[in-house]
XYZ file of C-alpha atoms in Angstrom:
664
model
C 109.838 114.287 93.539
C 111.341 110.297 95.456
C 108.954 108.897 95.107
C 108.355 109.469 91.824
C 110.933 108.876 90.950
C 110.169 105.741 93.267
C 106.687 104.285 91.477
C 108.444 105.375 87.619
C 111.178 101.976 88.590
C 108.091 99.804 90.114
C 106.555 100.676 86.074
C 109.595 100.354 84.831
C 110.689 97.447 86.198
C 106.966 95.443 85.753
C 107.464 96.666 81.810
C 110.491 95.538 81.952
C 110.541 91.841 83.480
C 106.909 90.971 82.005
C 107.265 87.737 82.701
C 106.989 85.809 86.857
C 106.169 82.166 89.401
C 103.123 82.717 91.722
C 104.552 81.654 95.117
C 102.401 80.605 98.112
C 103.551 83.980 100.583
C 100.489 85.918 97.263
C 99.442 82.507 95.365
C 96.012 84.141 93.250
C 92.959 82.920 91.955
C 89.603 83.588 90.759
C 89.872 86.957 89.260
C 93.326 87.593 91.392
C 89.565 88.714 93.953
C 91.190 86.167 96.222
C 93.801 86.296 98.015
C 95.595 83.808 99.195
C 99.088 84.495 101.787
C 100.278 81.621 103.468
C 99.577 77.920 102.969
C 99.034 74.185 104.789
C 102.046 75.495 106.222
C 102.336 77.577 109.508
C 101.079 81.613 107.858
C 103.986 83.120 109.845
C 107.004 80.795 108.423
C 106.479 81.502 105.000
C 106.806 85.717 105.760
C 110.208 87.089 105.675
C 109.113 89.072 109.330
C 107.669 85.980 111.170
C 106.403 87.198 114.350
C 104.862 89.976 112.744
C 100.829 91.012 113.155
C 98.759 89.913 111.382
C 97.678 93.252 110.288
C 100.719 92.949 107.919
C 100.656 90.521 106.551
C 96.625 91.481 104.846
C 98.526 94.947 103.919
C 100.528 92.383 101.317
C 97.725 92.499 100.227
C 96.959 95.126 96.795
C 92.273 94.991 98.030
C 93.562 95.906 101.967
C 94.745 99.121 103.583
C 95.045 99.745 107.747
C 93.429 101.993 109.716
C 95.668 103.090 113.669
C 94.486 104.754 115.776
C 97.579 103.275 117.791
C 100.406 100.531 117.432
C 97.700 98.170 118.316
C 95.143 97.122 116.403
C 94.508 98.607 112.793
C 90.291 98.379 110.825
C 91.721 96.454 107.020
C 89.801 98.502 105.678
C 88.889 96.290 102.187
C 88.346 97.550 98.719
C 88.386 101.563 100.296
C 84.990 99.838 102.636
C 85.948 100.099 106.385
C 83.482 97.422 108.267
C 80.962 98.406 108.165
C 80.996 97.419 104.688
C 83.128 94.453 105.078
C 82.599 90.645 105.785
C 85.163 89.315 108.578
C 84.841 86.487 109.768
C 87.651 83.491 112.346
C 87.606 79.911 109.773
C 83.609 80.785 108.725
C 82.750 82.572 112.601
C 80.656 86.028 112.490
C 82.489 88.016 115.621
C 81.604 91.364 116.326
C 83.547 93.359 118.131
C 82.095 95.252 121.348
C 84.159 98.903 120.729
C 81.874 102.203 119.525
C 85.238 103.261 117.621
C 86.192 100.095 116.646
C 89.253 100.255 118.936
C 88.653 96.054 118.538
C 88.490 95.298 114.646
C 88.092 91.428 114.807
C 91.826 90.334 113.094
C 93.202 91.727 116.342
C 92.354 87.844 118.122
C 93.629 85.775 116.748
C 97.831 84.879 116.191
C 99.690 84.596 113.403
C 102.016 81.928 114.709
C 98.028 80.314 114.566
C 96.956 81.015 111.280
C 97.379 78.948 108.216
C 96.029 81.261 104.698
C 94.621 85.263 105.190
C 92.055 84.744 101.624
C 90.745 87.785 101.278
C 87.687 88.021 98.469
C 87.241 91.226 96.821
C 83.614 92.649 96.633
C 80.727 89.359 96.278
C 83.330 87.623 94.164
C 82.500 84.490 96.905
C 80.871 84.832 100.260
C 80.762 84.410 103.680
C 78.600 84.356 106.311
C 76.962 87.965 106.512
C 75.845 90.237 103.477
C 77.906 92.935 103.001
C 79.856 94.188 99.572
C 83.637 95.868 99.608
C 83.740 92.060 101.117
C 85.705 89.692 102.889
C 88.030 88.213 104.559
C 88.094 84.908 106.102
C 91.175 84.469 109.162
C 91.469 80.277 108.913
C 93.349 79.385 111.360
C 95.750 75.974 112.172
C 94.661 72.325 110.516
C 95.942 69.066 110.928
C 96.230 66.531 109.402
C 96.877 62.833 110.596
C 99.069 61.598 108.461
C 101.721 63.236 109.646
C 101.584 61.088 112.903
C 102.485 62.113 116.836
C 104.075 64.892 118.542
C 105.197 67.925 116.420
C 105.423 71.390 118.076
C 107.151 75.056 118.011
C 109.072 77.927 120.313
C 109.031 81.522 118.759
C 110.616 84.253 120.469
C 111.246 87.675 119.351
C 111.946 91.440 119.838
C 112.054 94.811 118.307
C 114.041 97.656 119.213
C 111.331 100.417 117.969
C 108.886 100.057 120.559
C 111.376 97.222 122.829
C 108.663 94.767 122.007
C 109.041 91.716 123.533
C 106.844 88.782 121.507
C 107.847 84.929 123.482
C 105.371 81.960 122.340
C 105.304 78.199 121.971
C 102.960 74.977 119.484
C 102.720 71.616 120.826
C 100.887 68.971 119.423
C 99.931 65.577 118.327
C 98.233 63.234 115.821
C 97.343 59.600 115.331
C 95.043 58.453 112.424
C 92.693 58.913 114.470
C 92.588 62.017 116.846
C 94.993 65.595 116.238
C 95.080 68.280 118.777
C 96.618 71.549 119.364
C 97.415 74.337 121.401
C 98.994 77.714 120.851
C 100.184 80.800 122.506
C 101.930 83.729 122.104
C 102.358 86.759 124.282
C 103.747 90.045 123.169
C 104.992 93.363 125.276
C 105.617 96.509 123.452
C 106.263 100.438 124.879
C 105.576 103.216 123.415
C 107.532 103.876 119.704
C 109.550 106.239 118.375
C 108.417 108.314 115.206
C 111.612 108.559 112.640
C 113.997 111.125 114.209
C 113.578 109.246 117.370
C 110.382 112.047 118.765
C 108.653 109.545 122.118
C 105.064 108.242 121.151
C 102.932 108.544 123.712
C 100.599 105.811 125.153
C 101.606 103.604 121.901
C 102.091 100.370 124.760
C 100.461 97.692 125.243
C 100.592 94.061 126.368
C 98.679 90.612 124.444
C 98.035 87.470 125.465
C 96.756 84.640 122.771
C 96.095 80.852 123.586
C 94.213 78.804 120.472
C 93.691 75.170 120.698
C 91.280 72.919 118.711
C 91.027 69.010 118.763
C 89.836 66.658 116.415
C 88.306 62.703 116.664
C 87.584 59.858 113.274
C 84.463 59.103 113.460
C 85.194 56.537 110.282
C 87.572 57.858 107.520
C 84.724 59.864 106.324
C 83.111 62.014 109.162
C 85.799 63.452 111.824
C 83.759 66.165 114.653
C 86.640 68.686 115.687
C 85.811 71.382 118.576
C 88.101 74.741 118.839
C 88.789 77.398 121.144
C 90.384 80.882 121.176
C 90.686 82.583 123.853
C 92.491 86.368 124.292
C 93.710 89.478 125.512
C 95.033 92.300 125.568
C 96.030 94.910 128.781
C 97.294 98.818 128.144
C 96.872 99.571 125.261
C 97.173 103.358 124.375
C 95.878 104.249 121.358
C 97.934 107.716 120.233
C 94.858 108.635 118.228
C 91.834 108.623 121.117
C 91.430 110.699 123.967
C 90.923 106.831 125.677
C 93.075 103.583 126.290
C 91.271 100.368 126.930
C 92.203 98.770 129.911
C 90.543 95.859 128.363
C 89.664 93.974 125.009
C 89.200 90.067 125.883
C 87.435 87.574 123.250
C 86.441 84.007 124.062
C 85.852 81.822 120.923
C 84.561 78.555 120.695
C 82.623 75.749 118.660
C 82.051 72.427 117.916
C 81.842 71.284 113.563
C 81.613 68.123 112.116
C 83.115 67.668 108.747
C 81.540 64.496 106.413
C 84.758 64.137 103.229
C 82.810 61.328 101.027
C 84.799 59.119 98.595
C 82.312 59.314 96.123
C 78.712 60.860 94.556
C 78.820 65.098 93.881
C 79.608 65.380 97.043
C 83.448 66.911 97.732
C 82.907 68.001 100.869
C 79.827 69.232 104.309
C 80.715 71.085 107.317
C 78.224 71.983 110.371
C 79.577 74.595 112.625
C 78.166 75.614 115.771
C 79.715 78.872 117.411
C 79.758 81.407 120.343
C 82.230 83.558 120.978
C 81.661 86.364 123.948
C 83.536 90.150 123.188
C 84.464 92.018 126.043
C 86.000 95.519 125.041
C 87.100 98.297 128.107
C 87.978 102.149 127.169
C 89.837 103.821 130.123
C 90.881 107.380 130.457
C 92.643 106.997 133.920
C 96.219 107.329 132.840
C 95.890 110.642 131.155
C 97.754 114.331 132.118
C 94.412 116.000 131.907
C 90.906 115.527 131.283
C 88.186 117.358 131.314
C 85.804 115.200 132.460
C 86.627 111.559 133.397
C 84.562 109.282 132.035
C 84.762 105.134 131.929
C 83.553 102.901 128.143
C 83.113 99.330 128.446
C 81.667 96.999 125.351
C 79.744 94.330 124.964
C 79.460 91.571 121.819
C 78.724 88.067 122.320
C 77.235 85.832 118.792
C 75.088 82.800 118.750
C 75.837 80.927 115.422
C 75.641 78.299 112.930
C 76.877 77.422 108.934
C 75.869 74.056 106.814
C 77.842 74.269 104.161
C 78.336 72.180 100.810
C 80.868 71.576 99.022
C 79.939 69.081 95.561
C 81.012 67.930 91.847
C 78.395 66.743 88.786
C 79.525 67.192 85.628
C 80.608 70.310 84.345
C 79.319 72.177 87.741
C 81.035 72.261 90.655
C 78.955 74.764 93.157
C 78.870 75.334 96.732
C 75.276 75.951 98.794
C 76.137 77.808 102.620
C 72.929 78.036 105.029
C 74.025 80.594 106.927
C 72.955 82.543 110.261
C 73.801 84.309 113.395
C 72.031 86.165 116.705
C 74.191 89.477 118.356
C 73.722 90.485 121.574
C 75.827 94.176 121.412
C 75.687 97.010 124.055
C 77.653 99.886 124.723
C 77.755 102.523 127.412
C 78.481 105.419 128.985
C 79.266 106.812 132.738
C 80.585 110.275 133.000
C 82.651 111.195 136.622
C 82.008 114.548 137.213
C 84.547 117.322 139.382
C 83.220 118.232 141.478
C 82.253 114.569 144.261
C 78.796 116.443 145.216
C 77.478 115.839 142.240
C 75.898 112.888 140.627
C 77.674 110.978 137.956
C 75.603 110.686 134.656
C 75.210 107.698 132.823
C 73.697 106.127 129.097
C 74.120 103.601 126.596
C 75.885 104.426 123.895
C 74.566 101.178 121.858
C 70.816 100.391 123.955
C 70.972 96.258 123.573
C 70.563 95.530 120.633
C 70.074 92.675 119.269
C 70.125 91.510 115.515
C 68.940 87.786 114.463
C 70.296 86.614 110.520
C 69.773 84.004 108.328
C 71.088 83.970 105.128
C 71.160 81.232 102.198
C 74.384 81.224 99.419
C 74.787 79.238 96.680
C 77.742 78.988 94.289
C 78.365 77.357 90.737
C 81.257 77.584 88.605
C 80.568 76.506 85.429
C 83.861 74.954 83.102
C 82.401 75.973 79.689
C 84.670 74.896 77.611
C 88.994 73.764 78.655
C 89.988 77.984 78.491
C 85.940 79.869 79.640
C 84.113 78.856 82.466
C 81.791 81.028 84.340
C 80.376 81.789 87.499
C 77.851 82.942 89.335
C 76.530 83.328 92.013
C 73.356 84.276 94.708
C 72.600 85.302 98.324
C 69.424 85.961 100.367
C 69.592 86.954 104.304
C 66.820 87.909 106.545
C 68.269 90.036 109.257
C 65.664 91.527 112.588
C 66.708 94.348 114.638
C 65.715 95.152 117.869
C 65.853 97.167 120.956
C 66.288 95.427 124.034
C 66.215 97.924 126.690
C 63.268 100.527 126.953
C 65.173 102.844 128.548
C 67.139 103.739 125.860
C 64.369 102.822 123.325
C 62.932 106.172 124.934
C 65.707 108.267 123.989
C 66.512 107.283 120.529
C 62.538 108.376 120.538
C 63.746 111.365 121.222
C 64.650 111.708 117.642
C 62.440 109.844 116.308
C 59.530 110.212 117.792
C 57.540 107.301 114.841
C 60.556 104.832 115.197
C 59.577 101.191 116.551
C 60.942 97.960 118.866
C 62.612 96.146 115.986
C 63.047 96.533 111.920
C 62.965 93.839 109.993
C 64.880 93.284 106.672
C 65.718 90.978 103.639
C 69.151 91.600 101.983
C 70.198 89.909 97.985
C 73.041 89.450 96.230
C 73.716 87.861 93.280
C 76.920 88.513 90.870
C 78.561 87.072 87.552
C 81.815 85.963 86.483
C 83.730 85.318 82.626
C 86.990 83.907 82.704
C 88.538 82.927 79.448
C 92.255 81.219 80.399
C 94.520 80.965 77.371
C 98.568 79.493 77.801
C 99.970 83.301 78.230
C 96.714 84.855 78.385
C 93.779 85.527 81.551
C 91.147 88.124 81.325
C 87.951 88.010 82.672
C 85.302 90.809 84.113
C 81.596 90.852 86.032
C 78.900 92.547 87.677
C 77.339 92.298 90.760
C 74.455 92.814 92.737
C 74.942 93.780 96.233
C 72.798 95.647 99.810
C 74.053 95.478 103.803
C 71.691 96.487 106.755
C 72.769 99.336 108.280
C 75.631 98.414 111.634
C 74.706 98.757 114.915
C 76.504 102.453 114.796
C 74.574 103.512 111.853
C 71.212 102.553 112.728
C 71.273 102.927 116.657
C 74.496 104.490 118.429
C 73.610 107.802 120.439
C 75.891 110.052 121.046
C 79.349 108.021 120.176
C 81.816 111.423 119.903
C 84.301 110.928 116.414
C 87.564 112.185 117.519
C 88.896 112.804 113.393
C 86.094 115.125 112.852
C 85.524 116.202 116.591
C 81.445 114.950 115.837
C 79.730 113.373 118.273
C 77.386 110.713 115.531
C 73.604 109.665 116.283
C 72.108 106.845 114.550
C 69.518 106.010 111.775
C 67.084 103.101 112.581
C 64.444 104.179 109.109
C 67.694 104.051 106.882
C 67.195 101.783 104.070
C 69.153 99.250 103.379
C 73.053 100.101 101.379
C 73.417 98.931 97.889
C 75.860 98.512 95.092
C 75.839 97.997 91.274
C 79.820 96.403 90.956
C 81.668 96.011 88.192
C 85.227 94.165 88.144
C 87.558 93.466 84.632
C 91.268 91.189 85.151
C 93.350 91.124 83.278
C 96.998 88.366 84.146
C 99.949 87.288 81.034
C 101.729 84.508 82.667
C 104.879 82.660 82.135
C 106.787 79.945 83.093
C 109.023 83.180 85.095
C 106.383 86.196 85.487
C 102.641 86.833 86.351
C 101.201 89.966 85.867
C 98.522 91.149 85.937
C 95.569 94.125 86.489
C 92.219 93.827 88.632
C 89.108 97.009 88.491
C 86.488 97.598 90.039
C 83.987 100.136 89.893
C 80.794 100.132 92.955
C 78.124 102.887 92.261
C 76.311 103.058 95.464
C 72.867 103.739 96.076
C 71.294 104.945 100.393
C 74.921 105.231 101.017
C 74.867 105.213 104.590
C 77.384 108.435 105.863
C 77.378 110.537 108.466
C 76.073 114.724 108.064
C 76.420 117.646 110.511
C 72.319 117.992 112.004
C 72.832 121.833 113.149
C 69.149 121.776 115.227
C 71.377 118.468 118.112
C 73.670 119.263 120.515
C 76.501 117.828 121.157
C 77.108 115.372 124.383
C 80.553 115.411 123.984
C 83.415 119.004 125.659
C 84.567 120.211 122.456
C 82.791 118.611 119.704
C 82.225 120.430 116.749
C 79.139 119.913 116.776
C 76.512 116.644 115.564
C 76.301 114.299 112.773
C 73.373 111.723 112.070
C 73.280 108.908 109.821
C 71.549 109.337 106.931
C 72.014 107.560 103.437
C 72.631 109.831 100.109
C 71.153 109.475 96.828
C 74.212 107.573 95.409
C 78.031 107.952 95.403
C 81.050 105.333 93.033
C 84.434 103.829 94.515
C 87.078 102.315 91.302
C 89.732 100.865 92.484
C 92.317 99.177 90.589
C 96.633 97.777 91.382
C 98.303 96.361 89.100
C 100.438 93.135 90.679
C 104.002 90.830 88.941
C 106.376 88.586 90.210
C 108.893 88.426 88.206
C 112.302 85.219 89.323
C 115.116 86.356 87.442
C 118.779 84.094 87.834
C 118.003 80.222 89.919
C 116.439 82.273 93.032
C 115.559 85.557 92.603
C 112.236 87.161 92.503
C 110.884 90.775 91.608
C 107.822 91.600 92.864
C 105.610 95.261 92.309
C 102.385 96.394 92.944
C 101.228 99.307 92.299
C 96.860 101.230 93.049
C 95.435 103.424 92.306
C 92.097 104.404 94.226
C 89.180 107.345 93.321
C 85.567 107.557 95.850
C 82.884 109.963 95.208
C 79.294 111.374 96.444
C 76.404 112.831 94.690
C 78.058 116.169 95.361
C 81.524 115.121 93.261
C 83.165 115.453 97.218
C 85.382 113.054 97.945
C 85.020 110.444 100.110
C 86.908 109.546 103.485
C 89.614 107.133 103.585
C 90.258 106.367 99.992
C 93.668 105.747 98.930
C 95.881 108.016 96.738
C 97.766 106.348 94.640
C 100.541 103.198 96.479
C 103.436 101.127 95.515
C 105.501 98.836 97.038
C 109.033 97.104 95.198
C 111.318 94.041 95.478
C 114.102 91.975 95.210
C 114.180 89.397 96.969
C 116.359 85.882 97.626
C 115.947 81.968 98.882
C 117.179 79.018 98.708
C 117.170 76.308 100.501
C 118.625 77.383 104.504
C 119.046 81.238 103.366
C 116.460 84.112 101.980
C 117.277 88.275 101.983
C 115.981 90.958 100.416
C 115.101 94.549 99.844
C 111.323 96.661 99.830
C 110.498 100.247 99.030
C 107.425 101.619 100.157
C 105.235 104.494 100.119
C 102.524 106.804 98.939
C 101.995 109.865 96.482
C 100.741 112.361 97.950
C 96.942 113.253 99.207
C 95.431 116.081 97.219
C 91.918 114.374 97.052
C 90.996 114.166 100.907
C 87.688 114.517 101.571
C 87.910 118.122 103.339
C 83.705 117.469 103.977
C 83.359 115.048 105.848
C 87.000 116.577 108.088
C 89.091 115.218 106.485
C 93.306 117.568 105.709
C 96.066 117.164 102.505
C 98.245 114.247 102.947
C 101.939 114.700 102.105
C 103.923 111.618 100.098
C 106.160 109.083 102.108
C 109.223 106.879 100.569
C 110.256 104.429 103.568
C 112.805 100.861 102.472
C 113.644 98.358 104.169
C 115.760 95.025 104.830
C 115.395 92.214 106.002
C 117.636 88.510 105.526
C 117.166 84.463 108.082
C 118.792 81.535 107.675
C 117.245 77.531 108.560
C 119.583 75.246 111.045
C 118.950 71.587 110.368
C 119.884 70.021 113.325
C 119.051 66.528 114.178
C 116.540 66.725 112.251
C 114.652 70.250 113.093
C 114.361 73.601 111.970
C 115.872 76.462 113.592
C 114.160 79.178 111.450
C 116.633 83.723 112.662
C 114.732 86.203 110.771
C 116.509 89.218 111.389
C 115.740 92.758 109.463
C 115.642 96.802 109.927
C 112.127 98.832 108.296
C 112.480 101.870 108.274
C 116.310 102.056 106.689
C 116.741 106.402 106.296
C 114.282 106.521 109.997
C 111.802 108.153 108.636
C 109.413 111.092 110.347
C 106.094 110.088 108.404
C 102.187 109.971 108.301
C 99.743 108.290 105.786
C 95.678 109.900 104.957
C 94.849 106.351 107.168
C 96.930 107.181 110.607
C 93.700 109.401 112.774
C 94.678 112.426 113.617
C 97.980 112.798 112.155
C 100.012 110.280 113.693
C 102.589 109.788 113.159
C 103.772 105.477 111.730
C 106.781 103.558 113.244
C 110.644 105.269 112.585
C 113.909 103.031 112.220
C 113.021 99.427 113.949
C 115.701 96.422 114.280
C 113.795 93.309 114.542
C 114.828 90.068 115.668
C 113.135 86.372 115.259
C 113.499 82.937 116.033
C 111.657 79.743 115.173
C 112.897 76.245 116.335
C 109.755 73.280 115.865
C 110.440 69.648 115.456
C 108.188 67.036 114.108
């Protein structure tokens, strides 16, 4: 009942406070489908909890949810689609995780202290480097202008009471008229967290180090060369929702780019970048008290990539052309150690050295028809080749698919069109899109991948067709000097929807598994999403924010699809002036009564939690000292959500303190 009351209050406040002002913390452009969190300054300096995780910041978007398997490295879900159907990049670079259980999403390899913004694009509203259906997330790191010359830097420190998380970091940079450089460091260490009622969640600890650096040199006023690097290392990571933990998650990411910025002519910007990244991920169960058989499961993913994108403007046309490609090598293996030392070790590849080559071209044109009307047209085409490089594992897969070839070529297409009309106070728009994607490495070539949520071993299918989707979307907004409100919606109709289906003729390999599933293509499926956002500024320094989302997903038999969010809501009131800020928030989900029983899910109860925060900025000798503090889950509610793997409970009451000292 209290959750229904919260939803009523959210909607009631949305109707009553019908005027809003867009702020940097949730700025929206292009039909509200591209959401920028933070802008121009470091992302964490714009938020009430300065040193929280990247995943928490992304959760502010009504398009994004998170699947949680522990306290670290949550999997982003965009438009209720997991990472197989979306594209996640760091500064436009394609990066692929090395874990077959998706315990290393790309978002885990950056830190909030070195990000300036996170751009969330729904569906085909923006082009990223590769083919996807659900949308894309581009994590953009801080960029430093030569206009602010001299030294700059910061010191970050934080503490959280629930899991005794200690946070410490620092950054240092130097800019002059021709050269700039910046380096950022962040370290986190956390013990097991406690759910509501002070119930400890075992195996939820983690330790993380992140170093980010870049340097640029201006050849002249129009040309800049920039080198960039990220090193991220996490150790001793517990995953309470899974049967194994992680001893090492390591990322090495480097890039070199050239930027050309002409001061006249039709071209406005041209950037070309080459990059390389190497991901190492090692699962192990040595710290678990009892396991049927000890296993090691390491994985590696190396990616070489490039892109060259040109932006221009000519008369009523604003256009973008993006040529991009990558070459990826993904390998994962499993070694089982029998309890009897006289028995032989058991070994197999779970990702059989799969090589993926992709090259694509995407084009976009925004046509200004009049002062209030514009059309956006986009199209992309790509060529992808997958090849199994290991002959032994090729023969293993041929047990299930005798006629399979070592390599498979695919052509991927997408196109979209949107119309937007902006009046004095109203804005509305609608659009259509078509997109295709190739099966992921796991879906195409996975070999006995155990899913601890439904207790099945999964086997890939290299013969899968491209998954296809037709998308329809709309938006309607109202804006005054004080209020901005907008409702958006999208419907995705899938053909050849890829999902695991029970194979009664194949025995499982994992001890205790219920059976085996093979990835197959459903004839069709559908996912509907809608969200409502409202910001209202009242008095001089007060802001009311509300958000309400609803989603529905069905397969071709009318069964509910897995991991589709129930009704979700948030509401909050914030106060801020030049030095002081404070806020109170409420958020929750309704009961998930449309759970996917066919795909191994069960009902999840509703929940409602509240939090408060306050902060003050001290000016000391022209330097800033920002102190932020707050309490999350004030009433220590014990709860779990539809997106918590195996129903692990969320964190209980948590008091946090963040301190950021910055100088220039």
